[in-house]
Coordinates of C-alpha atoms in Angstrom, one line a residue:
Chain W
M1 CA -40.1 -270.7 267.4
Q2 CA -38.6 -270.8 270.9
E3 CA -41.1 -270.5 273.7
K4 CA -40.2 -269.2 277.1
E5 CA -41.8 -269.3 280.5
R6 CA -42.7 -265.8 281.8
G7 CA -43.0 -264.8 285.4
S8 CA -39.5 -264.5 286.8
T9 CA -38.1 -261.0 286.6
L10 CA -34.6 -262.4 286.8
A11 CA -34.7 -263.9 283.4
A12 CA -35.7 -260.7 281.7
P13 CA -37.0 -261.8 278.3
T14 CA -35.5 -260.1 275.3
A15 CA -38.2 -259.2 272.9
S16 CA -36.6 -260.8 269.9
A17 CA -39.0 -263.3 268.4
Q18 CA -40.0 -265.0 271.6
L19 CA -43.6 -265.9 272.1
R20 CA -44.3 -266.3 275.8
T21 CA -46.4 -269.2 276.9
L22 CA -49.5 -268.2 278.6
P23 CA -50.2 -269.8 281.9
G24 CA -53.9 -270.2 282.3
G25 CA -56.1 -268.3 284.7
T26 CA -54.8 -264.8 284.3
E27 CA -57.0 -261.9 285.5
T28 CA -59.0 -259.7 283.2
R29 CA -57.7 -256.1 283.7
I30 CA -60.1 -254.2 281.4
S31 CA -63.3 -255.7 280.1
I32 CA -64.7 -254.1 277.0
E33 CA -68.4 -255.1 276.7
G34 CA -70.5 -254.3 273.7
V35 CA -68.9 -251.0 272.9
D36 CA -70.2 -248.8 270.0
F37 CA -68.5 -245.5 269.2
Y38 CA -69.6 -242.5 267.2
Y39 CA -68.0 -239.5 265.8
G40 CA -71.1 -237.3 265.4
R41 CA -73.4 -239.5 263.3
F42 CA -70.7 -241.6 261.9
Q43 CA -70.3 -245.0 263.7
A44 CA -66.6 -245.8 264.1
L45 CA -66.9 -249.0 266.2
N46 CA -69.6 -251.6 266.3
D47 CA -70.2 -253.9 269.3
I48 CA -66.7 -254.6 270.4
D49 CA -66.1 -257.2 273.1
L50 CA -62.6 -257.7 274.4
K51 CA -61.0 -258.7 277.6
I52 CA -57.5 -257.2 278.3
Q53 CA -55.5 -259.6 280.4
D54 CA -53.5 -258.3 283.4
K55 CA -49.7 -258.0 282.9
R56 CA -49.9 -259.1 279.4
I57 CA -49.3 -257.3 276.1
T58 CA -52.4 -257.1 274.0
A59 CA -51.9 -255.9 270.4
L60 CA -54.7 -254.3 268.3
I61 CA -53.9 -254.9 264.6
G62 CA -55.8 -254.2 261.4
P63 CA -55.7 -252.0 258.3
S64 CA -56.1 -248.2 258.5
G65 CA -59.5 -247.0 259.4
C66 CA -60.5 -250.2 261.3
G67 CA -60.9 -248.3 264.5
K68 CA -58.0 -249.7 266.5
S69 CA -56.7 -246.3 267.6
T70 CA -60.3 -245.2 268.4
L71 CA -60.7 -248.3 270.6
L72 CA -57.4 -247.5 272.4
R73 CA -58.5 -243.9 273.0
I74 CA -61.7 -245.1 274.6
L75 CA -59.8 -246.8 277.3
N76 CA -58.5 -243.6 278.8
R77 CA -61.3 -241.4 277.5
M78 CA -59.0 -239.4 275.2
Y79 CA -61.9 -239.2 272.8
D80 CA -63.4 -236.6 275.1
L81 CA -61.1 -234.1 273.4
V82 CA -63.0 -234.7 270.1
P83 CA -66.2 -232.6 270.1
G84 CA -69.3 -234.7 269.2
S85 CA -67.9 -238.1 270.0
R86 CA -69.6 -240.6 272.3
A87 CA -69.3 -244.2 273.3
E88 CA -71.9 -246.7 274.3
G89 CA -71.6 -250.0 276.1
R90 CA -69.4 -250.7 279.1
V91 CA -65.7 -250.7 279.7
M92 CA -65.1 -252.1 283.1
F93 CA -61.9 -251.3 285.0
E94 CA -61.5 -251.8 288.7
G95 CA -65.3 -252.2 289.2
E96 CA -66.1 -249.0 287.4
N97 CA -67.4 -248.2 284.0
I98 CA -64.7 -246.1 282.3
L99 CA -67.3 -244.6 279.9
T100 CA -69.2 -243.0 282.7
A101 CA -66.2 -242.3 285.0
R102 CA -66.4 -238.9 286.7
N103 CA -62.8 -238.5 287.7
L104 CA -60.9 -238.5 284.4
L105 CA -57.7 -237.3 286.1
E106 CA -57.6 -240.4 288.3
L107 CA -58.5 -242.6 285.3
R108 CA -55.7 -241.2 283.2
Q109 CA -53.2 -241.7 286.1
N110 CA -54.2 -245.3 286.2
I111 CA -54.3 -245.8 282.5
G112 CA -51.3 -244.0 280.9
M113 CA -50.7 -243.5 277.2
V114 CA -47.7 -243.3 274.9
F115 CA -48.4 -241.7 271.5
Q116 CA -46.9 -242.2 268.1
K117 CA -45.0 -239.0 268.3
P118 CA -43.2 -238.3 271.6
S119 CA -44.5 -234.7 271.8
L120 CA -42.1 -233.7 274.5
F121 CA -43.0 -230.6 276.5
P122 CA -40.9 -227.5 275.9
M123 CA -38.8 -228.1 279.1
S124 CA -35.9 -230.1 280.4
I125 CA -35.6 -233.9 280.4
R126 CA -36.0 -233.9 284.2
D127 CA -39.1 -231.7 284.0
N128 CA -40.7 -233.7 281.2
V129 CA -40.5 -236.8 283.3
G130 CA -41.6 -235.1 286.5
F131 CA -44.3 -233.1 284.8
A132 CA -47.4 -234.8 286.2
L133 CA -45.8 -235.3 289.6
R134 CA -45.1 -231.6 290.0
L135 CA -48.7 -230.9 289.1
H136 CA -49.7 -233.2 291.9
G137 CA -47.5 -231.1 294.2
W138 CA -44.9 -233.7 295.0
K139 CA -41.8 -232.5 296.9
K140 CA -38.7 -231.9 294.9
S141 CA -36.8 -234.8 296.5
R142 CA -39.6 -237.2 295.8
V143 CA -39.9 -236.0 292.2
A144 CA -36.2 -236.5 291.7
E145 CA -36.4 -240.1 293.0
A146 CA -39.4 -240.8 290.7
V147 CA -37.6 -239.2 287.7
E148 CA -34.6 -241.5 288.3
R149 CA -36.7 -244.6 288.8
S150 CA -38.8 -243.8 285.7
L151 CA -35.8 -243.2 283.5
K152 CA -34.2 -246.4 284.7
D153 CA -37.4 -248.3 284.0
A154 CA -37.5 -246.8 280.6
N155 CA -33.9 -247.9 279.8
L156 CA -32.9 -244.3 279.4
W157 CA -31.1 -243.4 282.6
E158 CA -27.6 -244.3 281.5
E159 CA -27.9 -242.2 278.4
V160 CA -29.3 -239.0 280.0
K161 CA -28.2 -239.0 283.7
D162 CA -25.5 -236.4 283.0
R163 CA -27.7 -234.0 281.2
L164 CA -31.1 -234.1 282.9
D165 CA -31.4 -230.3 282.5
A166 CA -31.0 -230.4 278.7
P167 CA -34.1 -229.8 276.7
G168 CA -36.1 -233.0 276.1
V169 CA -36.2 -232.3 272.4
S170 CA -32.4 -232.4 272.2
L171 CA -32.6 -236.2 272.3
S172 CA -32.7 -238.5 269.3
G173 CA -36.1 -239.9 268.1
G174 CA -35.8 -243.2 269.8
Q175 CA -34.6 -241.6 273.0
Q176 CA -37.5 -239.1 272.9
Q177 CA -39.9 -242.0 272.6
R178 CA -38.3 -243.7 275.6
L179 CA -38.5 -240.4 277.5
S180 CA -42.2 -240.2 276.7
I181 CA -42.5 -243.7 278.1
A182 CA -40.6 -242.6 281.2
R183 CA -43.0 -239.6 281.5
C184 CA -45.9 -242.0 281.4
L185 CA -44.3 -244.4 283.9
A186 CA -43.6 -241.6 286.4
V187 CA -47.3 -241.5 287.4
Q188 CA -47.1 -245.3 288.0
P189 CA -50.1 -246.3 285.9
K190 CA -51.5 -249.8 286.0
V191 CA -52.2 -249.9 282.3
I192 CA -50.1 -248.4 279.5
L193 CA -51.7 -247.7 276.2
M194 CA -49.4 -247.4 273.2
D195 CA -50.5 -246.0 269.9
E196 CA -48.0 -247.0 267.3
P197 CA -45.1 -246.3 269.6
A198 CA -42.4 -247.3 267.2
S199 CA -43.8 -246.5 263.8
A200 CA -41.7 -243.4 263.4
L201 CA -38.5 -245.0 264.6
D202 CA -35.6 -246.8 262.9
P203 CA -35.2 -250.5 263.4
I204 CA -32.7 -250.4 266.2
S205 CA -34.7 -247.9 268.2
T206 CA -37.8 -250.0 267.5
L207 CA -36.1 -253.1 269.0
K208 CA -35.2 -251.1 272.1
I209 CA -38.8 -250.1 272.6
E210 CA -39.9 -253.7 272.1
D211 CA -37.3 -254.9 274.6
L212 CA -38.6 -252.3 277.0
M213 CA -42.1 -253.4 276.6
A214 CA -41.1 -257.0 277.3
R215 CA -39.6 -255.9 280.5
L216 CA -42.4 -253.5 281.5
V217 CA -45.0 -256.2 281.1
N218 CA -43.8 -257.8 284.3
D219 CA -45.3 -254.8 286.2
Y220 CA -47.8 -253.3 283.8
T221 CA -50.6 -254.3 281.6
I222 CA -49.9 -253.0 278.0
V223 CA -52.2 -252.5 275.1
I224 CA -50.5 -251.6 271.9
V225 CA -51.9 -250.5 268.5
T226 CA -49.6 -251.3 265.6
H227 CA -49.9 -251.7 261.9
N228 CA -46.8 -253.8 261.9
M229 CA -47.7 -257.5 262.1
Q230 CA -44.2 -258.6 262.8
Q231 CA -44.1 -256.3 265.8
A232 CA -47.4 -257.7 267.1
S233 CA -46.1 -261.3 266.7
R234 CA -42.8 -260.3 268.4
V235 CA -44.1 -258.5 271.5
A236 CA -47.8 -259.4 272.1
D237 CA -49.2 -262.1 274.2
Y238 CA -52.7 -261.6 272.8
T239 CA -53.7 -260.1 269.5
A240 CA -57.0 -258.6 268.4
F241 CA -57.6 -258.3 264.7
M242 CA -60.0 -255.5 263.6
L243 CA -61.6 -254.7 260.3
M244 CA -63.8 -252.0 258.9
N245 CA -67.2 -253.4 257.9
P246 CA -67.5 -252.5 254.2
E247 CA -71.3 -251.8 254.6
N248 CA -71.4 -249.2 257.3
R249 CA -67.7 -248.5 257.6
A250 CA -67.8 -249.2 261.3
G251 CA -64.8 -251.0 262.8
E252 CA -65.4 -254.5 264.1
L253 CA -63.5 -257.1 266.1
V254 CA -62.9 -260.0 263.8
E255 CA -60.8 -262.3 266.0
F256 CA -59.1 -262.2 269.4
A257 CA -56.7 -264.9 270.5
P258 CA -53.3 -265.6 271.9
T259 CA -50.8 -264.2 269.4
V260 CA -49.4 -267.6 268.5
E261 CA -52.8 -269.0 267.7
L262 CA -53.9 -266.0 265.8
F263 CA -50.9 -266.0 263.6
Q264 CA -50.5 -269.7 263.2
R265 CA -54.0 -271.0 263.2
P266 CA -56.4 -268.1 262.4
R267 CA -60.0 -269.1 262.7
D268 CA -61.4 -266.4 260.6
R269 CA -60.8 -266.3 256.8
R270 CA -60.4 -262.5 256.9
T271 CA -57.7 -262.8 259.6
E272 CA -55.8 -265.3 257.5
D273 CA -56.1 -263.1 254.4
Y274 CA -54.7 -260.2 256.3
I275 CA -51.8 -261.8 258.1
T276 CA -50.7 -263.6 254.9
G277 CA -50.7 -260.3 253.1
R278 CA -53.7 -261.0 250.8
F279 CA -55.4 -257.9 252.1
G280 CA -54.6 -254.3 252.6
Chain V
M1 CA -33.0 -210.6 240.0
V2 CA -31.5 -207.1 240.0
I3 CA -35.0 -205.6 240.1
T4 CA -36.2 -207.7 243.0
T5 CA -33.1 -207.0 245.0
A6 CA -33.5 -203.3 244.4
V7 CA -37.2 -203.4 245.4
A8 CA -36.3 -205.5 248.5
L9 CA -33.7 -202.9 249.5
L10 CA -36.2 -200.1 249.2
A11 CA -37.8 -200.7 252.6
P12 CA -34.6 -200.6 254.7
L13 CA -33.3 -197.7 252.6
L14 CA -36.6 -195.8 253.3
V15 CA -36.1 -196.3 257.0
I16 CA -32.6 -194.9 256.9
V17 CA -33.7 -192.0 254.7
I18 CA -36.5 -191.1 257.1
V19 CA -34.1 -191.2 260.1
L20 CA -31.6 -189.0 258.2
L21 CA -34.2 -186.5 257.1
L22 CA -35.6 -186.2 260.6
A23 CA -32.1 -185.9 262.0
G24 CA -31.4 -183.1 259.5
G25 CA -34.7 -181.3 260.3
A26 CA -33.9 -181.5 264.0
Q27 CA -30.4 -180.0 263.6
P28 CA -31.1 -176.6 265.1
A29 CA -32.6 -178.2 268.3
I30 CA -29.8 -180.8 268.5
R31 CA -27.2 -178.1 268.2
Q32 CA -28.9 -175.9 270.7
F33 CA -29.7 -178.4 273.5
G34 CA -27.5 -181.5 272.8
A35 CA -28.1 -184.5 275.0
Q36 CA -29.7 -182.1 277.5
F37 CA -32.8 -182.3 275.3
L38 CA -33.5 -185.9 276.5
V39 CA -33.5 -185.2 280.2
S40 CA -34.9 -181.7 280.3
S41 CA -38.5 -181.3 281.3
A42 CA -38.8 -177.7 280.2
W43 CA -41.3 -177.1 277.4
N44 CA -41.8 -173.4 276.9
P45 CA -42.1 -172.2 273.3
V46 CA -42.3 -168.6 274.4
K47 CA -39.0 -168.8 276.1
Q48 CA -37.6 -171.1 273.5
Q49 CA -36.9 -173.9 276.0
F50 CA -37.5 -177.4 274.9
G51 CA -37.0 -180.8 276.5
A52 CA -38.3 -184.3 275.7
E53 CA -38.4 -185.9 279.1
P54 CA -42.1 -185.5 279.9
F55 CA -43.1 -186.8 276.5
I56 CA -40.8 -189.8 276.6
Y57 CA -42.2 -190.5 280.1
G58 CA -45.8 -190.1 279.1
T59 CA -45.3 -192.3 276.0
L60 CA -43.7 -195.1 277.9
V61 CA -46.0 -195.0 280.9
T62 CA -49.2 -195.1 278.8
S63 CA -47.9 -197.8 276.5
I64 CA -46.7 -200.0 279.3
L65 CA -49.9 -199.6 281.3
A66 CA -51.9 -200.4 278.1
L67 CA -49.9 -203.5 277.5
A68 CA -50.2 -204.6 281.1
M69 CA -53.9 -204.4 280.8
A70 CA -54.3 -205.8 277.3
L71 CA -51.9 -208.8 277.6
P72 CA -53.9 -211.0 280.1
V73 CA -57.1 -210.2 278.3
G74 CA -55.6 -210.8 274.9
V75 CA -53.9 -214.0 275.7
G76 CA -57.0 -215.3 277.6
T77 CA -59.1 -214.5 274.6
A78 CA -56.7 -216.2 272.3
V79 CA -56.7 -219.4 274.4
F80 CA -60.5 -219.4 274.4
L81 CA -60.7 -218.7 270.7
A82 CA -58.2 -221.5 269.9
E83 CA -60.2 -224.1 271.9
P84 CA -62.1 -226.4 269.6
S85 CA -65.2 -226.7 271.8
L86 CA -67.9 -224.1 271.9
P87 CA -67.8 -223.3 268.1
R88 CA -70.8 -221.0 268.1
I89 CA -69.8 -218.5 270.9
R90 CA -66.2 -218.7 269.6
G91 CA -67.1 -217.4 266.2
T92 CA -69.1 -214.5 267.6
I93 CA -66.4 -213.5 270.0
G94 CA -63.7 -213.8 267.4
I95 CA -65.5 -211.5 265.0
G96 CA -66.2 -209.1 267.8
V97 CA -62.5 -208.9 268.7
E98 CA -61.5 -208.4 265.1
L99 CA -64.0 -205.6 264.6
L100 CA -62.4 -203.7 267.5
A101 CA -59.5 -203.2 265.1
A102 CA -61.8 -201.8 262.5
I103 CA -62.9 -198.8 264.7
P104 CA -61.1 -195.7 263.5
S105 CA -58.7 -194.2 266.1
V106 CA -60.5 -190.9 266.2
V107 CA -63.8 -192.7 267.1
Y108 CA -62.0 -194.3 270.0
G109 CA -60.9 -190.8 271.0
I110 CA -64.3 -189.2 270.8
W111 CA -66.0 -192.1 272.6
G112 CA -63.3 -192.0 275.2
L113 CA -63.7 -188.3 275.7
Y114 CA -67.5 -188.0 275.9
V115 CA -68.6 -191.4 277.2
F116 CA -65.8 -193.3 278.9
A117 CA -63.8 -190.6 280.6
P118 CA -66.8 -189.1 282.5
W119 CA -67.9 -192.5 283.6
L120 CA -64.4 -193.5 284.7
L121 CA -64.0 -190.3 286.7
M122 CA -67.4 -190.7 288.4
H123 CA -67.1 -194.4 289.3
L124 CA -63.4 -195.1 289.6
S125 CA -60.9 -192.2 289.5
R126 CA -62.5 -189.8 291.9
P127 CA -63.7 -192.3 294.5
I128 CA -60.3 -193.9 294.6
S129 CA -58.3 -190.7 294.6
E130 CA -60.4 -189.3 297.4
R131 CA -59.9 -192.4 299.6
F132 CA -56.4 -193.4 298.7
G133 CA -55.0 -190.1 297.7
S134 CA -52.0 -190.4 300.0
V135 CA -50.6 -193.0 297.7
P136 CA -48.7 -191.0 295.1
V137 CA -49.9 -193.2 292.2
L138 CA -53.5 -192.6 293.1
A139 CA -53.2 -189.0 294.1
G140 CA -55.9 -186.4 293.2
P141 CA -57.3 -184.3 291.9
A142 CA -58.6 -186.8 289.5
R143 CA -59.4 -185.6 286.0
Q144 CA -61.4 -186.9 283.1
T145 CA -58.5 -186.8 280.7
S146 CA -55.6 -188.6 282.4
V147 CA -52.9 -191.2 282.1
L148 CA -55.4 -193.9 283.2
T149 CA -58.1 -192.9 280.7
A150 CA -55.6 -192.9 277.8
S151 CA -54.0 -196.2 278.9
I152 CA -57.3 -198.0 279.1
V153 CA -58.5 -196.9 275.7
L154 CA -55.1 -197.7 274.3
A155 CA -55.4 -201.2 275.8
V156 CA -58.7 -201.7 274.0
M157 CA -57.1 -200.5 270.8
I158 CA -54.1 -203.0 270.9
L159 CA -56.3 -205.9 272.1
P160 CA -57.2 -207.1 268.6
T161 CA -53.5 -207.3 267.6
L162 CA -52.6 -209.2 270.7
A163 CA -55.6 -211.6 270.5
A164 CA -55.4 -212.3 266.8
I165 CA -51.7 -213.1 266.7
S166 CA -51.7 -215.0 270.0
R167 CA -54.7 -217.1 268.8
E168 CA -52.7 -218.2 265.7
V169 CA -49.7 -219.0 267.8
V170 CA -51.7 -221.0 270.3
R171 CA -53.4 -222.9 267.4
A172 CA -50.0 -223.7 266.0
V173 CA -48.9 -225.5 269.1
P174 CA -48.8 -229.2 268.1
S175 CA -51.9 -231.0 269.3
G176 CA -49.7 -233.9 270.6
L177 CA -48.6 -231.7 273.4
K178 CA -52.1 -231.1 274.6
E179 CA -53.0 -234.8 274.2
N180 CA -50.0 -235.9 276.1
S181 CA -50.7 -233.5 278.9
F182 CA -54.3 -234.7 279.2
A183 CA -53.1 -238.3 279.0
L184 CA -50.9 -237.7 282.0
G185 CA -53.9 -236.6 284.1
A186 CA -53.4 -232.9 283.8
T187 CA -56.5 -230.7 283.9
W188 CA -57.5 -228.3 281.1
W189 CA -56.2 -225.4 283.1
E190 CA -52.9 -227.1 283.9
T191 CA -52.5 -228.0 280.3
I192 CA -53.0 -224.4 279.1
W193 CA -50.8 -222.9 281.8
K194 CA -48.0 -225.4 281.9
V195 CA -47.8 -226.7 278.4
I196 CA -49.6 -224.7 275.7
L197 CA -48.6 -221.2 276.8
P198 CA -44.9 -222.1 277.4
A199 CA -44.9 -223.6 274.0
A200 CA -46.5 -220.5 272.5
R201 CA -44.4 -218.1 274.5
P202 CA -42.1 -216.9 271.7
G203 CA -45.0 -216.1 269.4
I204 CA -47.0 -214.4 272.2
F205 CA -43.9 -212.3 272.9
G206 CA -43.8 -211.2 269.3
A207 CA -47.4 -210.2 269.5
T208 CA -46.8 -208.3 272.6
V209 CA -44.0 -206.3 271.0
L210 CA -46.0 -205.5 267.9
A211 CA -48.8 -204.3 270.2
F212 CA -46.3 -202.2 272.2
G213 CA -45.1 -200.6 269.0
R214 CA -48.6 -199.7 268.0
A215 CA -49.2 -198.3 271.5
L216 CA -46.1 -196.1 271.3
G217 CA -47.1 -194.5 268.0
E218 CA -50.8 -194.2 268.6
T219 CA -51.6 -190.5 268.2
I220 CA -55.1 -189.1 267.9
A221 CA -57.0 -191.1 270.5
V222 CA -54.3 -190.6 273.0
T223 CA -54.1 -186.9 272.2
M224 CA -57.8 -186.6 272.9
L225 CA -57.6 -188.4 276.2
I226 CA -54.3 -187.8 278.0
G227 CA -54.8 -184.2 279.0
N228 CA -51.8 -182.8 277.1
R229 CA -49.7 -181.3 279.9
P230 CA -46.0 -181.6 279.6
Q231 CA -45.2 -182.7 283.1
I232 CA -43.9 -185.7 284.9
Q233 CA -46.3 -186.6 287.7
T234 CA -46.8 -189.9 289.3
S235 CA -50.6 -190.0 289.6
L236 CA -52.6 -192.2 287.2
F237 CA -55.4 -189.8 287.5
G238 CA -53.5 -186.7 286.3
P239 CA -52.8 -185.5 282.8
A240 CA -49.6 -186.1 280.9
Y241 CA -48.4 -185.8 277.3
T242 CA -46.9 -188.2 274.7
L243 CA -44.4 -187.7 271.9
A244 CA -46.9 -188.4 269.2
S245 CA -49.5 -186.1 270.9
V246 CA -47.3 -183.1 271.2
I247 CA -46.3 -183.3 267.6
A248 CA -49.8 -183.6 266.4
N249 CA -51.0 -180.7 268.6
E250 CA -48.3 -178.2 268.1
F251 CA -47.0 -178.6 264.7
T252 CA -49.3 -176.1 263.0
E253 CA -48.4 -173.4 265.5
A254 CA -44.7 -174.0 265.6
T255 CA -42.9 -171.0 264.3
G256 CA -39.4 -169.9 264.1
T257 CA -36.5 -172.4 263.6
L258 CA -36.0 -173.9 267.1
Y259 CA -39.7 -174.8 267.9
P260 CA -40.3 -177.0 264.7
A261 CA -36.8 -178.4 265.1
A262 CA -37.6 -179.5 268.6
L263 CA -40.8 -181.2 267.4
I264 CA -38.9 -182.9 264.7
E265 CA -36.4 -184.2 267.2
L266 CA -39.3 -185.6 269.3
G267 CA -40.4 -187.4 266.1
L268 CA -36.9 -188.7 265.7
I269 CA -36.9 -190.0 269.3
L270 CA -40.2 -191.7 268.8
M271 CA -39.0 -193.3 265.7
L272 CA -35.8 -194.5 267.3
V273 CA -37.6 -195.8 270.4
A274 CA -40.0 -197.8 268.1
L275 CA -37.1 -199.0 266.0
V276 CA -35.1 -200.2 269.1
V277 CA -38.1 -201.9 270.6
N278 CA -38.9 -203.7 267.4
L279 CA -35.2 -204.6 266.9
I280 CA -34.9 -206.0 270.4
A281 CA -38.1 -208.0 269.9
L282 CA -36.9 -209.3 266.6
L283 CA -33.6 -210.5 268.1
L284 CA -35.3 -212.0 271.1
V285 CA -37.9 -213.8 269.0
R286 CA -35.3 -215.1 266.7
S287 CA -33.1 -216.4 269.5
V288 CA -36.0 -218.1 271.2
A289 CA -37.3 -219.5 267.9
G290 CA -33.8 -220.6 266.9
E291 CA -33.4 -222.4 270.2
G292 CA -36.7 -224.1 269.6
A293 CA -35.6 -225.2 266.1
T294 CA -32.3 -226.7 267.2
R295 CA -33.8 -228.4 270.2

């Protein structure tokens, strides 16, 4: 497998099957420390420790029900929407514990999220991208600039620049997903969470999203949940393998390592079983 | 196949038959007054002068006012009822709103007449008309049975329709929209106002029109509360008359040929107005929904 040095934006890496080498000493962006999570009485996550590296792609993989999506939704407190859910432990981001953060709006501007389904708002392409900015009361001209920048960053500008006033839902599935990424980029988050961003897309659209991720990671920290191991091995610098504990059905972190290591020399037997297809 | 088609055709046929029969019954009045009937405000059975204008006016004004009052409350209730948090209060309020629909119309009327109307006059209508009487809409003398009294009670009566349908519509909005809005840092209020309600707009519009249709045709409660005077006056605190009320009030005493025919023509107008409103609504909802489907 070809390995390639990352760091120069000029040599924009294509996502295809390249594992980036990992220069040592990168910063931790989000530090997950001893996190337990409960839906009512049911414990969904047990004692998760994970350090998300700055400007790297971290993939969370594992079979259904292992809690990888739950873990992702802890990072921007989306679980607050579920009545009766609570998290314990610490998730440190910029010197603050996310789990006790007061200002959720600021948190969610810093930590953006892209969902499995694009769920575009019932408005134009332009207004979808500018949605959050208009809420913040930005002037029209500034919003217009940010919309263009975000669409360019999301590799969508060329395809939609002539029909920005068309409804967002008039786009194809892959375009819609890139639009939802642009919508997320518009608020200039520091971290982007992606929950199965390509699982509903065809292979070509999927590749486009993966290319986009490889480019975005120059400026953003990305955490992606995926059930597709090939995708994790293609795009992620680090991979965390999670599994449901058969006794109490709580999700646990089995192994966390640079992607190359995890896929080529898994240390845990369960990881090996999973990535070689002997499980799930 | 033939039987089901025949049964399915029965409903539209019935509508046409009713319109035709009404038109037939109204013939003497139509021949006598022609189109003048619609714009004449004379209503004098003794002199055999009949005009529909005050009744059309009263019907539209009370219905529009009722809708204007019930819409914000109904949609607000719907948003609250569709919210997953606060399950206990939500259940209680939901049942309460639906029970409003179970109260018979005549009970609304008698409550409005003996309890609400005096209260409204004492605490709202009279003080306001005395202070701001120079404004035509608020002019006195204020009366217990008035456009305002009828409109408010009518608003309460159409509230369950609005709230129940809007709630289902709001619930049907894909949860992904809400999640995405929150994930972008929008507040609960911004999410409701900018995302959920726009997405639910076609359905809420449909609910509004249904409620409007109900308000147009509501008879007994309005008859008891509106004051029953065939006049066009601008004040909220004065009496008026509606199409449905005048029919209900005067049908038993209508003698001769012209008088009943005039009443039947009023019925025809009421029916046509309701048909047109519903038809417009249907077309609008369909065009909005169709747009949503192709998007």
